[in-house]
Structures are given as C-alpha cells and as structure tokens.
C-alpha cells in the first residue's frame, strides 16, 4: 500500500506543489489538503509547506495556526502523526506550540535567498533517518522571518535532549540563536526547519543536488516499517 502524505495549502502558500512533487519522487502519494477543511483524508503524515501564509501580516504563521485544518493536525501530531514544517510551516508549528520557540525577522532586516550548508544534528527523527548525524548537506534557503529564538532554558533543553535537528554551517543567514536551522519535538515525529528540502530533490533544479530528498524517503521508510 502506498504511503499517503498530506500537503496543506494556506492562503499565500508558495511551495505546496513543489512539496507534492518531492513526495511523489520519493515514492509516496501526495494528498492536497485545504486549510479550511478539518479532514486530513486519512493521510499517514502531513507537511506544512513554505510560503507567506496570509501575507505574514500579523506574525509569520500566526494566522494559519488558527486554520481549521490545524485543529486536527495539532490533535493528531500529539498522538504521533508525523508532521514536517518547512519555512512558513516551521513558523506555523511554533505558533501552534507543537515546537518550542519562535521566529523573528532576519537580523539584517532583508529577505535572503541562497544555497545554505547545514549539518544534520539528529538523524533519529521520522523525517531525518536517511541522513547520518554530522552529515553536511546543501539546501536552498529563502526567508524574511527566519531568525529562530527561544529563552535560555528552552535552548539548553533542546541542546541537552538532542532536539536540534539541523544547524547552519559556515554562515548564519538570519541570526538564529545557536545557529539553529531546524528542531524536533521530544517524540521525533514533528520536525521544523527553515531551508527548503523540496527544492533539492532533482539535479536539474535548486542546488543541482538531491540533498533534500532524504526528508521524504525517511518518512516513507518510517511509514512502511511502522
């Protein structure tokens, strides 16, 4: 049976179709989910894609957090449903308190778009098992509000529990504390990151590499062996 991975579209989502394509390339079936529908259509996992939901007019991800679909996502994520938040999706996850901390504007106050080197810090989550801890990868990055922040207690807890999933290497593009590019929840089923793995799944686009594809093969293997 083919694994079914839902991709939520909010008003202002930009990378929902790219994410669906990445899922398809990994061998799973992408399922389009609309933000106003609570029904997740019995998917096996959910991706909250990148973009500028509701124009980021209040705070990035703050309005999308209250979309009807998020009621179900929050409930099922707490019950173990794998959820990946990419860029704006990461912002939504922090606003929904499925991940700790929050996002502020980049410290240089400019939108940034570049190929970014990351180090995989945690390869034990539902979305990272096809990587190796310490592996360095290149993933496209594009954001205006990408600066991850948290209080010192939360940062220390994330570090002590190995919940920093990805860290920026060589260059911190937005001022994120501890060079954090992505984190996971305690159970490892919810992961958020700022860079865009869906743009690094084919050699002809994005970075010209396929460093982002293991996100989607990781969850596929997790679902197949579950």
N, C-alpha and C. Protein backbone atom coordinates (compact mmCIF):
# COMPACT_ATOMS: atom_id res chain seq x y z
N UNK A 1 0.85 -1.20 0.00
CA UNK A 1 0.00 0.00 0.00
C UNK A 1 0.88 1.24 0.00
N UNK A 2 0.61 2.19 -0.88
CA UNK A 2 1.40 3.41 -0.99
C UNK A 2 1.11 4.36 0.16
N UNK A 3 2.17 4.86 0.78
CA UNK A 3 2.01 5.83 1.85
C UNK A 3 1.43 7.13 1.30
N UNK A 4 0.53 7.74 2.06
CA UNK A 4 -0.13 8.96 1.63
C UNK A 4 0.30 10.11 2.54
N UNK A 5 0.88 11.14 1.94
CA UNK A 5 1.39 12.26 2.72
C UNK A 5 0.65 13.53 2.32
N UNK A 6 -0.02 14.14 3.27
CA UNK A 6 -0.80 15.33 3.00
C UNK A 6 0.05 16.58 2.97
N UNK A 7 -0.30 17.51 2.08
CA UNK A 7 0.37 18.81 1.99
C UNK A 7 -0.70 19.89 2.12
N UNK A 8 -0.60 20.68 3.18
CA UNK A 8 -1.62 21.69 3.45
C UNK A 8 -1.35 22.95 2.64
N UNK A 9 -2.39 23.48 2.02
CA UNK A 9 -2.29 24.76 1.32
C UNK A 9 -3.03 25.82 2.13
N UNK A 10 -2.30 26.84 2.55
CA UNK A 10 -2.88 28.02 3.19
C UNK A 10 -2.93 29.15 2.16
N UNK A 11 -3.72 30.20 2.38
CA UNK A 11 -3.64 31.36 1.50
C UNK A 11 -2.23 31.96 1.58
N UNK A 12 -1.52 31.99 0.48
CA UNK A 12 -0.16 32.50 0.48
C UNK A 12 0.90 31.42 0.44
N UNK A 13 0.50 30.13 0.49
CA UNK A 13 1.47 29.05 0.34
C UNK A 13 2.09 29.14 -1.06
N UNK A 14 3.41 28.95 -1.13
CA UNK A 14 4.11 29.04 -2.41
C UNK A 14 4.67 27.71 -2.87
N UNK A 15 4.99 26.85 -1.93
CA UNK A 15 5.77 25.66 -2.26
C UNK A 15 4.99 24.37 -2.05
N UNK A 16 3.67 24.46 -2.04
CA UNK A 16 2.86 23.26 -1.85
C UNK A 16 3.00 22.30 -3.02
N UNK A 17 3.00 22.82 -4.25
CA UNK A 17 3.14 21.95 -5.42
C UNK A 17 4.55 21.35 -5.49
N UNK A 18 5.56 22.13 -5.14
CA UNK A 18 6.93 21.61 -5.12
C UNK A 18 7.06 20.48 -4.11
N UNK A 19 6.39 20.65 -2.97
CA UNK A 19 6.44 19.63 -1.93
C UNK A 19 5.73 18.36 -2.38
N UNK A 20 4.60 18.53 -3.05
CA UNK A 20 3.90 17.37 -3.59
C UNK A 20 4.78 16.61 -4.58
N UNK A 21 5.50 17.35 -5.40
CA UNK A 21 6.39 16.71 -6.37
C UNK A 21 7.51 15.94 -5.66
N UNK A 22 8.08 16.52 -4.62
CA UNK A 22 9.14 15.85 -3.87
C UNK A 22 8.63 14.55 -3.25
N UNK A 23 7.42 14.59 -2.73
CA UNK A 23 6.81 13.40 -2.15
C UNK A 23 6.62 12.33 -3.21
N UNK A 24 6.18 12.74 -4.38
CA UNK A 24 5.96 11.80 -5.48
C UNK A 24 7.30 11.18 -5.93
N UNK A 25 8.34 11.99 -6.00
CA UNK A 25 9.65 11.49 -6.40
C UNK A 25 10.20 10.48 -5.39
N UNK A 26 9.84 10.65 -4.13
CA UNK A 26 10.31 9.73 -3.09
C UNK A 26 9.57 8.40 -3.12
N UNK A 27 8.42 8.38 -3.81
CA UNK A 27 7.69 7.13 -3.94
C UNK A 27 6.40 7.07 -3.15
N UNK A 28 6.01 8.18 -2.54
CA UNK A 28 4.74 8.22 -1.80
C UNK A 28 3.69 8.96 -2.62
N UNK A 29 2.46 8.94 -2.13
CA UNK A 29 1.35 9.62 -2.81
C UNK A 29 1.06 10.95 -2.11
N UNK A 30 1.24 12.09 -2.80
CA UNK A 30 0.89 13.37 -2.17
C UNK A 30 -0.62 13.58 -2.18
N UNK A 31 -1.13 14.13 -1.10
CA UNK A 31 -2.56 14.40 -0.96
C UNK A 31 -2.74 15.87 -0.63
N UNK A 32 -3.43 16.60 -1.48
CA UNK A 32 -3.66 18.03 -1.25
C UNK A 32 -4.68 18.22 -0.13
N UNK A 33 -4.33 19.06 0.85
CA UNK A 33 -5.22 19.38 1.96
C UNK A 33 -5.46 20.88 1.98
N UNK A 34 -6.71 21.29 2.14
CA UNK A 34 -7.07 22.70 2.15
C UNK A 34 -7.21 23.18 3.59
N UNK A 35 -6.72 24.38 3.86
CA UNK A 35 -6.62 24.87 5.24
C UNK A 35 -7.97 24.99 5.93
N UNK A 36 -9.05 25.12 5.19
CA UNK A 36 -10.37 25.27 5.82
C UNK A 36 -11.03 23.94 6.16
N UNK A 37 -10.43 22.84 5.72
CA UNK A 37 -11.01 21.52 5.97
C UNK A 37 -10.32 20.85 7.15
N UNK A 38 -11.11 20.37 8.10
CA UNK A 38 -10.54 19.67 9.24
C UNK A 38 -10.13 18.24 8.89
N UNK A 39 -10.73 17.71 7.85
CA UNK A 39 -10.49 16.31 7.46
C UNK A 39 -9.10 16.17 6.83
N UNK A 40 -8.26 15.32 7.39
CA UNK A 40 -6.93 15.06 6.84
C UNK A 40 -6.93 13.93 5.82
N UNK A 41 -8.11 13.41 5.49
CA UNK A 41 -8.27 12.40 4.44
C UNK A 41 -7.44 11.13 4.71
N UNK A 42 -7.31 10.81 5.97
CA UNK A 42 -6.65 9.57 6.39
C UNK A 42 -5.21 9.46 5.86
N UNK A 43 -4.51 10.59 5.83
CA UNK A 43 -3.11 10.56 5.40
C UNK A 43 -2.25 9.97 6.50
N UNK A 44 -1.06 9.54 6.12
CA UNK A 44 -0.14 8.91 7.06
C UNK A 44 0.84 9.91 7.67
N UNK A 45 0.95 11.07 7.07
CA UNK A 45 1.85 12.13 7.53
C UNK A 45 1.40 13.44 6.89
N UNK A 46 1.87 14.56 7.43
CA UNK A 46 1.47 15.87 6.93
C UNK A 46 2.69 16.76 6.79
N UNK A 47 2.72 17.55 5.70
CA UNK A 47 3.73 18.58 5.52
C UNK A 47 3.05 19.94 5.47
N UNK A 48 3.55 20.87 6.26
CA UNK A 48 3.13 22.27 6.17
C UNK A 48 4.20 22.98 5.34
N UNK A 49 3.88 23.40 4.12
CA UNK A 49 4.90 23.89 3.19
C UNK A 49 5.29 25.34 3.42
N UNK A 50 6.28 25.78 2.66
CA UNK A 50 6.75 27.15 2.74
C UNK A 50 5.84 28.12 2.00
N UNK A 51 6.07 29.39 2.25
CA UNK A 51 5.29 30.45 1.62
C UNK A 51 5.16 31.63 2.55
N UNK A 52 4.14 32.43 2.35
CA UNK A 52 3.87 33.59 3.19
C UNK A 52 2.38 33.57 3.53
N UNK A 53 1.99 32.63 4.38
CA UNK A 53 0.57 32.45 4.66
C UNK A 53 -0.04 33.73 5.23
N UNK A 54 -1.16 34.10 4.64
CA UNK A 54 -1.88 35.33 4.99
C UNK A 54 -0.95 36.54 4.89
N UNK A 55 0.06 36.46 4.02
CA UNK A 55 0.97 37.58 3.83
C UNK A 55 1.86 37.87 5.03
N UNK A 56 1.85 36.98 6.03
CA UNK A 56 2.63 37.21 7.26
C UNK A 56 2.28 38.57 7.88
N UNK A 57 1.00 38.98 7.75
CA UNK A 57 0.63 40.33 8.17
C UNK A 57 0.62 40.53 9.67
N UNK A 58 0.40 39.46 10.44
CA UNK A 58 0.42 39.60 11.89
C UNK A 58 1.79 39.18 12.39
N UNK A 59 2.04 37.90 12.38
CA UNK A 59 3.35 37.30 12.59
C UNK A 59 3.40 36.11 11.67
N UNK A 60 4.58 35.75 11.24
CA UNK A 60 4.69 34.63 10.30
C UNK A 60 4.08 33.37 10.90
N UNK A 61 3.05 32.84 10.26
CA UNK A 61 2.39 31.62 10.72
C UNK A 61 1.34 31.81 11.79
N UNK A 62 1.19 33.03 12.31
CA UNK A 62 0.30 33.24 13.46
C UNK A 62 -1.17 33.08 13.10
N UNK A 63 -1.56 33.47 11.88
CA UNK A 63 -2.97 33.34 11.50
C UNK A 63 -3.25 31.91 11.05
N UNK A 64 -2.35 31.32 10.30
CA UNK A 64 -2.54 29.94 9.83
C UNK A 64 -2.69 28.97 10.97
N UNK A 65 -2.08 29.29 12.09
CA UNK A 65 -2.16 28.41 13.25
C UNK A 65 -3.62 28.16 13.66
N UNK A 66 -4.50 29.12 13.34
CA UNK A 66 -5.91 29.01 13.72
C UNK A 66 -6.79 28.49 12.58
N UNK A 67 -6.20 28.07 11.48
CA UNK A 67 -6.98 27.47 10.40
C UNK A 67 -7.62 26.17 10.89
N UNK A 68 -8.82 25.84 10.41
CA UNK A 68 -9.49 24.61 10.86
C UNK A 68 -8.64 23.36 10.74
N UNK A 69 -7.84 23.26 9.66
CA UNK A 69 -7.04 22.05 9.48
C UNK A 69 -6.06 21.86 10.63
N UNK A 70 -5.61 22.97 11.24
CA UNK A 70 -4.61 22.87 12.29
C UNK A 70 -5.17 22.26 13.56
N UNK A 71 -6.47 22.38 13.77
CA UNK A 71 -7.07 21.71 14.94
C UNK A 71 -6.80 20.21 14.88
N UNK A 72 -6.99 19.65 13.69
CA UNK A 72 -6.77 18.22 13.52
C UNK A 72 -5.29 17.88 13.51
N UNK A 73 -4.49 18.73 12.86
CA UNK A 73 -3.05 18.48 12.82
C UNK A 73 -2.47 18.47 14.23
N UNK A 74 -2.85 19.44 15.04
CA UNK A 74 -2.34 19.52 16.41
C UNK A 74 -2.74 18.28 17.21
N UNK A 75 -4.01 17.93 17.11
CA UNK A 75 -4.51 16.77 17.84
C UNK A 75 -3.78 15.49 17.43
N UNK A 76 -3.65 15.29 16.12
CA UNK A 76 -3.05 14.04 15.66
C UNK A 76 -1.53 14.03 15.82
N UNK A 77 -0.89 15.20 15.73
CA UNK A 77 0.55 15.27 15.97
C UNK A 77 0.87 14.87 17.40
N UNK A 78 0.05 15.31 18.32
CA UNK A 78 0.26 14.94 19.73
C UNK A 78 0.04 13.45 19.94
N UNK A 79 -0.71 12.82 19.03
CA UNK A 79 -0.96 11.38 19.11
C UNK A 79 0.06 10.58 18.31
N UNK A 80 1.02 11.28 17.66
CA UNK A 80 2.08 10.57 16.96
C UNK A 80 2.15 10.74 15.46
N UNK A 81 1.20 11.47 14.85
CA UNK A 81 1.23 11.67 13.40
C UNK A 81 2.50 12.43 13.02
N UNK A 82 3.28 11.94 12.05
CA UNK A 82 4.46 12.67 11.60
C UNK A 82 4.07 13.96 10.89
N UNK A 83 4.70 15.06 11.29
CA UNK A 83 4.42 16.37 10.70
C UNK A 83 5.74 17.07 10.43
N UNK A 84 5.89 17.60 9.22
CA UNK A 84 7.07 18.38 8.84
C UNK A 84 6.63 19.78 8.48
N UNK A 85 7.28 20.76 9.07
CA UNK A 85 7.02 22.16 8.73
C UNK A 85 8.24 22.77 8.08
N UNK A 86 8.06 23.28 6.86
CA UNK A 86 9.16 23.86 6.10
C UNK A 86 8.99 25.37 6.03
N UNK A 87 9.97 26.14 6.49
CA UNK A 87 9.96 27.60 6.42
C UNK A 87 8.69 28.16 7.07
N UNK A 88 7.74 28.63 6.30
CA UNK A 88 6.50 29.13 6.87
C UNK A 88 5.80 28.05 7.69
N UNK A 89 5.94 26.80 7.26
CA UNK A 89 5.38 25.70 8.02
C UNK A 89 6.03 25.54 9.38
N UNK A 90 7.33 25.79 9.46
CA UNK A 90 8.05 25.78 10.73
C UNK A 90 7.50 26.88 11.63
N UNK A 91 7.26 28.05 11.04
CA UNK A 91 6.69 29.16 11.79
C UNK A 91 5.31 28.79 12.34
N UNK A 92 4.50 28.11 11.52
CA UNK A 92 3.18 27.68 11.96
C UNK A 92 3.30 26.70 13.14
N UNK A 93 4.26 25.80 13.07
CA UNK A 93 4.45 24.81 14.15
C UNK A 93 4.82 25.47 15.47
N UNK A 94 5.62 26.53 15.41
CA UNK A 94 5.96 27.22 16.66
C UNK A 94 4.76 27.99 17.19
N UNK A 95 4.00 28.60 16.28
CA UNK A 95 2.80 29.33 16.71
C UNK A 95 1.75 28.38 17.30
N UNK A 96 1.73 27.14 16.80
CA UNK A 96 0.77 26.14 17.29
C UNK A 96 1.30 25.43 18.54
N UNK A 97 2.50 25.78 18.96
CA UNK A 97 3.15 25.19 20.14
C UNK A 97 3.39 23.69 20.00
N UNK A 98 3.50 23.24 18.75
CA UNK A 98 3.95 21.87 18.53
C UNK A 98 5.47 21.80 18.60
N UNK A 99 6.12 22.95 18.41
CA UNK A 99 7.56 23.09 18.59
C UNK A 99 7.80 24.34 19.43
N UNK A 100 8.83 24.32 20.28
CA UNK A 100 9.08 25.48 21.15
C UNK A 100 9.80 26.61 20.42
N UNK A 101 9.79 27.78 21.06
CA UNK A 101 10.48 28.92 20.49
C UNK A 101 9.62 29.68 19.51
N UNK A 102 10.25 30.56 18.74
CA UNK A 102 9.51 31.37 17.78
C UNK A 102 10.44 31.94 16.72
N UNK A 103 9.86 32.71 15.82
CA UNK A 103 10.60 33.28 14.70
C UNK A 103 10.49 34.80 14.70
N UNK A 104 11.63 35.45 14.47
CA UNK A 104 11.66 36.90 14.31
C UNK A 104 12.25 37.22 12.94
N UNK A 105 12.18 38.49 12.58
CA UNK A 105 12.76 38.93 11.32
C UNK A 105 14.27 38.71 11.30
N UNK A 106 14.80 38.47 10.12
CA UNK A 106 16.24 38.27 9.99
C UNK A 106 17.00 39.44 10.61
N UNK A 107 18.12 39.15 11.24
CA UNK A 107 18.84 40.20 11.96
C UNK A 107 19.36 41.31 11.05
N UNK A 108 19.52 41.02 9.76
CA UNK A 108 19.96 42.05 8.81
C UNK A 108 18.79 42.77 8.15
N UNK A 109 17.56 42.35 8.51
CA UNK A 109 16.33 43.01 8.05
C UNK A 109 16.09 42.92 6.55
N UNK A 110 16.67 41.92 5.91
CA UNK A 110 16.48 41.73 4.48
C UNK A 110 16.00 40.31 4.20
N UNK A 111 15.24 40.17 3.13
CA UNK A 111 14.93 38.84 2.61
C UNK A 111 16.22 38.22 2.10
N UNK A 112 16.38 36.92 2.33
CA UNK A 112 17.59 36.24 1.88
C UNK A 112 17.22 35.00 1.09
N UNK A 113 17.96 34.75 0.02
CA UNK A 113 17.74 33.57 -0.81
C UNK A 113 19.11 33.06 -1.24
N UNK A 114 19.47 31.86 -0.82
CA UNK A 114 20.79 31.34 -1.11
C UNK A 114 20.82 29.82 -0.90
N UNK A 115 21.84 29.18 -1.44
CA UNK A 115 22.09 27.79 -1.12
C UNK A 115 22.81 27.77 0.22
N UNK A 116 22.32 26.97 1.14
CA UNK A 116 22.83 27.01 2.51
C UNK A 116 23.36 25.65 2.93
N UNK A 117 24.55 25.67 3.53
CA UNK A 117 25.10 24.43 4.08
C UNK A 117 24.53 24.20 5.48
N UNK A 118 24.09 22.97 5.72
CA UNK A 118 23.57 22.57 7.03
C UNK A 118 24.32 21.35 7.54
N UNK A 119 24.33 21.20 8.84
CA UNK A 119 24.82 19.96 9.43
C UNK A 119 23.65 19.23 10.09
N UNK A 120 23.53 17.96 9.77
CA UNK A 120 22.48 17.13 10.38
C UNK A 120 22.92 16.81 11.81
N UNK A 121 22.16 17.26 12.78
CA UNK A 121 22.50 17.02 14.18
C UNK A 121 21.74 15.82 14.76
N UNK A 122 20.55 15.57 14.24
CA UNK A 122 19.72 14.49 14.76
C UNK A 122 19.18 13.68 13.58
N UNK A 123 19.66 12.45 13.45
CA UNK A 123 19.22 11.58 12.36
C UNK A 123 18.28 10.49 12.86
N UNK A 124 17.65 10.74 13.99
CA UNK A 124 16.77 9.73 14.60
C UNK A 124 15.30 10.11 14.57
N UNK A 125 14.94 11.17 13.84
CA UNK A 125 13.53 11.56 13.77
C UNK A 125 12.85 10.85 12.60
N UNK A 126 11.53 10.98 12.55
CA UNK A 126 10.77 10.36 11.47
C UNK A 126 11.14 10.93 10.11
N UNK A 127 11.70 12.14 10.10
CA UNK A 127 11.97 12.84 8.84
C UNK A 127 13.46 12.90 8.50
N UNK A 128 14.33 12.34 9.33
CA UNK A 128 15.78 12.51 9.11
C UNK A 128 16.56 11.20 9.15
N UNK A 129 15.89 10.08 9.21
CA UNK A 129 16.59 8.81 9.42
C UNK A 129 17.45 8.37 8.23
N UNK A 130 17.22 8.93 7.05
CA UNK A 130 18.05 8.61 5.89
C UNK A 130 19.32 9.46 5.81
N UNK A 131 19.52 10.31 6.80
CA UNK A 131 20.77 11.05 6.93
C UNK A 131 21.63 10.38 8.01
N UNK A 132 22.84 10.84 8.14
CA UNK A 132 23.72 10.43 9.22
C UNK A 132 24.03 11.64 10.08
N UNK A 133 24.07 11.44 11.38
CA UNK A 133 24.42 12.54 12.28
C UNK A 133 25.80 13.06 11.91
N UNK A 134 25.92 14.38 11.79
CA UNK A 134 27.18 15.00 11.40
C UNK A 134 27.32 15.23 9.91
N UNK A 135 26.40 14.67 9.13
CA UNK A 135 26.45 14.83 7.67
C UNK A 135 26.19 16.29 7.30
N UNK A 136 26.91 16.81 6.33
CA UNK A 136 26.71 18.17 5.85
C UNK A 136 26.00 18.12 4.51
N UNK A 137 24.96 18.93 4.38
CA UNK A 137 24.14 18.94 3.18
C UNK A 137 23.93 20.38 2.72
N UNK A 138 23.52 20.54 1.47
CA UNK A 138 23.23 21.86 0.91
C UNK A 138 21.75 21.93 0.53
N UNK A 139 21.05 22.90 1.13
CA UNK A 139 19.61 23.05 0.92
C UNK A 139 19.30 24.52 0.64
N UNK A 140 18.46 24.83 -0.35
CA UNK A 140 18.09 26.22 -0.61
C UNK A 140 17.37 26.85 0.59
N UNK A 141 17.64 28.11 0.79
CA UNK A 141 17.05 28.87 1.89
C UNK A 141 16.45 30.15 1.33
N UNK A 142 15.24 30.50 1.76
CA UNK A 142 14.64 31.77 1.33
C UNK A 142 13.65 32.21 2.40
N UNK A 143 13.97 33.30 3.08
CA UNK A 143 13.06 33.76 4.13
C UNK A 143 13.32 35.21 4.50
N UNK A 144 12.32 35.77 5.15
CA UNK A 144 12.42 37.13 5.71
C UNK A 144 12.37 37.07 7.23
N UNK A 145 11.62 36.09 7.74
CA UNK A 145 11.46 35.94 9.19
C UNK A 145 11.99 34.57 9.60
N UNK A 146 13.30 34.40 9.47
CA UNK A 146 13.88 33.08 9.70
C UNK A 146 14.74 32.97 10.95
N UNK A 147 14.73 33.99 11.79
CA UNK A 147 15.61 34.01 12.97
C UNK A 147 14.96 33.24 14.12
N UNK A 148 15.47 32.05 14.38
CA UNK A 148 14.91 31.23 15.46
C UNK A 148 15.37 31.77 16.81
N UNK A 149 14.41 31.97 17.70
CA UNK A 149 14.71 32.47 19.04
C UNK A 149 13.97 31.64 20.08
N UNK A 150 14.54 31.59 21.27
CA UNK A 150 13.92 30.93 22.42
C UNK A 150 14.64 31.42 23.67
N UNK A 151 14.01 31.25 24.81
CA UNK A 151 14.68 31.64 26.05
C UNK A 151 15.81 30.66 26.35
N UNK A 152 16.70 31.06 27.23
CA UNK A 152 17.89 30.25 27.53
C UNK A 152 17.52 28.87 28.04
N UNK A 153 16.49 28.76 28.86
CA UNK A 153 16.08 27.45 29.38
C UNK A 153 15.69 26.52 28.23
N UNK A 154 14.90 27.04 27.28
CA UNK A 154 14.46 26.24 26.14
C UNK A 154 15.63 25.83 25.27
N UNK A 155 16.54 26.76 25.01
CA UNK A 155 17.72 26.44 24.20
C UNK A 155 18.56 25.35 24.85
N UNK A 156 18.78 25.50 26.15
CA UNK A 156 19.57 24.50 26.87
C UNK A 156 18.89 23.14 26.85
N UNK A 157 17.58 23.13 26.95
CA UNK A 157 16.81 21.89 26.93
C UNK A 157 16.89 21.23 25.56
N UNK A 158 16.76 22.02 24.50
CA UNK A 158 16.87 21.49 23.14
C UNK A 158 18.25 20.88 22.91
N UNK A 159 19.28 21.57 23.36
CA UNK A 159 20.64 21.08 23.18
C UNK A 159 20.88 19.81 24.00
N UNK A 160 20.44 19.82 25.24
CA UNK A 160 20.69 18.69 26.13
C UNK A 160 19.96 17.43 25.67
N UNK A 161 18.79 17.61 25.07
CA UNK A 161 17.98 16.47 24.64
C UNK A 161 18.24 16.08 23.19
N UNK A 162 19.19 16.73 22.54
CA UNK A 162 19.50 16.40 21.16
C UNK A 162 18.39 16.74 20.19
N UNK A 163 17.63 17.78 20.48
CA UNK A 163 16.47 18.12 19.66
C UNK A 163 16.74 19.20 18.62
N UNK A 164 17.99 19.66 18.54
CA UNK A 164 18.38 20.48 17.40
C UNK A 164 18.60 19.51 16.24
N UNK A 165 17.78 19.62 15.23
CA UNK A 165 17.84 18.67 14.12
C UNK A 165 18.86 19.09 13.07
N UNK A 166 18.93 20.40 12.82
CA UNK A 166 19.85 20.93 11.80
C UNK A 166 20.45 22.24 12.30
N UNK A 167 21.71 22.46 11.90
CA UNK A 167 22.40 23.68 12.28
C UNK A 167 23.06 24.30 11.04
N UNK A 168 23.03 25.63 10.97
CA UNK A 168 23.71 26.32 9.89
C UNK A 168 25.22 26.15 10.03
N UNK A 169 25.91 25.95 8.91
CA UNK A 169 27.35 25.76 8.90
C UNK A 169 28.00 26.87 8.06
N UNK A 170 29.12 27.39 8.54
CA UNK A 170 29.94 28.40 7.86
C UNK A 170 29.33 29.80 7.88
N UNK A 171 28.01 29.87 7.81
CA UNK A 171 27.37 31.19 7.73
C UNK A 171 25.98 31.09 8.34
N UNK A 172 25.69 31.96 9.29
CA UNK A 172 24.36 32.04 9.88
C UNK A 172 23.58 33.10 9.10
N UNK A 173 22.59 32.69 8.31
CA UNK A 173 21.95 33.62 7.36
C UNK A 173 20.92 34.56 7.95
N UNK A 174 20.53 34.34 9.19
CA UNK A 174 19.44 35.14 9.74
C UNK A 174 19.57 35.50 11.21
N UNK A 175 20.66 35.08 11.85
CA UNK A 175 20.85 35.39 13.26
C UNK A 175 20.20 34.42 14.21
N UNK A 176 19.80 33.25 13.73
CA UNK A 176 19.17 32.25 14.60
C UNK A 176 20.10 31.90 15.76
N UNK A 177 19.53 31.83 16.94
CA UNK A 177 20.31 31.51 18.12
C UNK A 177 20.90 30.10 17.99
N UNK A 178 22.12 29.95 18.44
CA UNK A 178 22.83 28.66 18.40
C UNK A 178 22.95 28.10 16.98
N UNK A 179 22.81 28.98 15.98
CA UNK A 179 22.89 28.57 14.57
C UNK A 179 21.83 27.52 14.22
N UNK A 180 20.71 27.56 14.91
CA UNK A 180 19.67 26.55 14.72
C UNK A 180 18.92 26.76 13.41
N UNK A 181 18.88 25.71 12.59
CA UNK A 181 18.14 25.74 11.33
C UNK A 181 16.88 24.89 11.39
N UNK A 182 16.82 23.96 12.34
CA UNK A 182 15.66 23.09 12.47
C UNK A 182 15.68 22.36 13.80
N UNK A 183 14.49 22.04 14.30
CA UNK A 183 14.37 21.34 15.59
C UNK A 183 13.31 20.25 15.48
N UNK A 184 13.26 19.42 16.51
CA UNK A 184 12.26 18.36 16.58
C UNK A 184 11.58 18.39 17.95
N UNK A 185 10.40 17.80 18.03
CA UNK A 185 9.76 17.66 19.32
C UNK A 185 10.37 16.47 20.06
N UNK A 186 9.93 16.23 21.27
CA UNK A 186 10.52 15.18 22.08
C UNK A 186 10.33 13.80 21.45
N UNK A 187 9.18 13.57 20.84
CA UNK A 187 8.88 12.25 20.27
C UNK A 187 9.57 12.01 18.94
N UNK A 188 10.02 13.08 18.28
CA UNK A 188 10.70 12.93 17.00
C UNK A 188 9.77 12.81 15.80
N UNK A 189 8.46 12.97 16.01
CA UNK A 189 7.53 12.89 14.88
C UNK A 189 7.25 14.25 14.25
N UNK A 190 7.53 15.33 14.98
CA UNK A 190 7.31 16.68 14.46
C UNK A 190 8.67 17.36 14.27
N UNK A 191 8.93 17.81 13.06
CA UNK A 191 10.20 18.47 12.72
C UNK A 191 9.89 19.76 11.97
N UNK A 192 10.61 20.81 12.29
CA UNK A 192 10.51 22.06 11.55
C UNK A 192 11.88 22.55 11.16
N UNK A 193 12.00 23.12 9.96
CA UNK A 193 13.27 23.72 9.54
C UNK A 193 12.99 24.87 8.58
N UNK A 194 13.93 25.82 8.52
CA UNK A 194 13.76 26.97 7.64
C UNK A 194 14.13 26.68 6.19
N UNK A 195 15.24 26.03 5.89
CA UNK A 195 15.57 25.77 4.47
C UNK A 195 14.54 24.84 3.81
N UNK A 196 14.60 24.77 2.48
CA UNK A 196 13.58 24.11 1.69
C UNK A 196 14.08 22.82 1.04
N UNK A 197 13.92 21.68 1.68
CA UNK A 197 14.40 20.43 1.07
C UNK A 197 13.68 20.06 -0.22
N UNK A 198 12.45 20.54 -0.39
CA UNK A 198 11.70 20.21 -1.62
C UNK A 198 12.32 20.83 -2.86
N UNK A 199 13.23 21.79 -2.65
CA UNK A 199 13.93 22.40 -3.79
C UNK A 199 15.28 21.75 -4.05
N UNK A 200 15.54 20.65 -3.39
CA UNK A 200 16.82 19.95 -3.59
C UNK A 200 16.56 18.45 -3.73
N UNK A 201 15.70 18.11 -4.69
CA UNK A 201 15.34 16.71 -4.89
C UNK A 201 15.64 16.21 -6.30
N UNK A 202 16.08 17.13 -7.18
CA UNK A 202 16.41 16.78 -8.56
C UNK A 202 17.69 17.50 -8.97
N UNK A 203 18.55 16.87 -9.75
CA UNK A 203 19.82 17.50 -10.10
C UNK A 203 19.71 18.70 -11.03
N UNK A 204 18.57 18.89 -11.68
CA UNK A 204 18.45 19.98 -12.65
C UNK A 204 17.89 21.27 -12.06
N UNK A 205 17.45 21.23 -10.79
CA UNK A 205 16.86 22.42 -10.19
C UNK A 205 17.44 22.64 -8.80
N UNK A 206 17.16 23.80 -8.22
CA UNK A 206 17.62 24.09 -6.87
C UNK A 206 19.14 24.14 -6.80
N UNK A 207 19.71 23.36 -5.90
CA UNK A 207 21.16 23.36 -5.71
C UNK A 207 21.87 22.53 -6.76
N UNK A 208 21.12 21.80 -7.57
CA UNK A 208 21.73 20.86 -8.51
C UNK A 208 22.13 19.58 -7.83
N UNK A 209 21.66 19.40 -6.61
CA UNK A 209 21.93 18.20 -5.82
C UNK A 209 20.60 17.63 -5.34
N UNK A 210 20.65 16.49 -4.70
CA UNK A 210 19.43 15.86 -4.19
C UNK A 210 19.49 15.71 -2.67
N UNK A 211 20.14 16.66 -2.01
CA UNK A 211 20.33 16.57 -0.56
C UNK A 211 19.03 16.64 0.22
N UNK A 212 17.97 17.16 -0.40
CA UNK A 212 16.70 17.28 0.32
C UNK A 212 15.82 16.06 0.23
N UNK A 213 16.11 15.17 -0.70
CA UNK A 213 15.25 14.01 -0.92
C UNK A 213 15.15 13.09 0.30
N UNK A 214 16.22 12.91 1.09
CA UNK A 214 16.12 12.02 2.25
C UNK A 214 15.05 12.41 3.28
N UNK A 215 14.62 13.67 3.30
CA UNK A 215 13.49 14.02 4.16
C UNK A 215 12.28 13.16 3.81
N UNK A 216 12.05 13.02 2.53
CA UNK A 216 10.84 12.36 2.06
C UNK A 216 11.00 10.84 1.97
N UNK A 217 12.23 10.38 1.72
CA UNK A 217 12.46 8.92 1.78
C UNK A 217 12.48 8.45 3.22
N UNK A 218 12.93 9.31 4.14
CA UNK A 218 12.96 8.94 5.57
C UNK A 218 11.55 8.64 6.06
N UNK A 219 10.62 9.56 5.77
CA UNK A 219 9.26 9.35 6.27
C UNK A 219 8.59 8.17 5.58
N UNK A 220 8.93 7.96 4.30
CA UNK A 220 8.36 6.84 3.59
C UNK A 220 8.80 5.51 4.24
N UNK A 221 10.08 5.40 4.56
CA UNK A 221 10.57 4.18 5.23
C UNK A 221 9.95 4.02 6.61
N UNK A 222 9.79 5.14 7.32
CA UNK A 222 9.17 5.11 8.65
C UNK A 222 7.74 4.57 8.55
N UNK A 223 7.00 5.01 7.56
CA UNK A 223 5.61 4.60 7.42
C UNK A 223 5.50 3.16 6.95
N UNK A 224 6.40 2.76 6.09
CA UNK A 224 6.37 1.39 5.55
C UNK A 224 6.70 0.36 6.62
N UNK A 225 7.62 0.73 7.53
CA UNK A 225 8.06 -0.22 8.56
C UNK A 225 7.24 -0.10 9.86
N UNK A 226 6.38 0.91 9.93
CA UNK A 226 5.60 1.11 11.15
C UNK A 226 4.61 -0.02 11.36
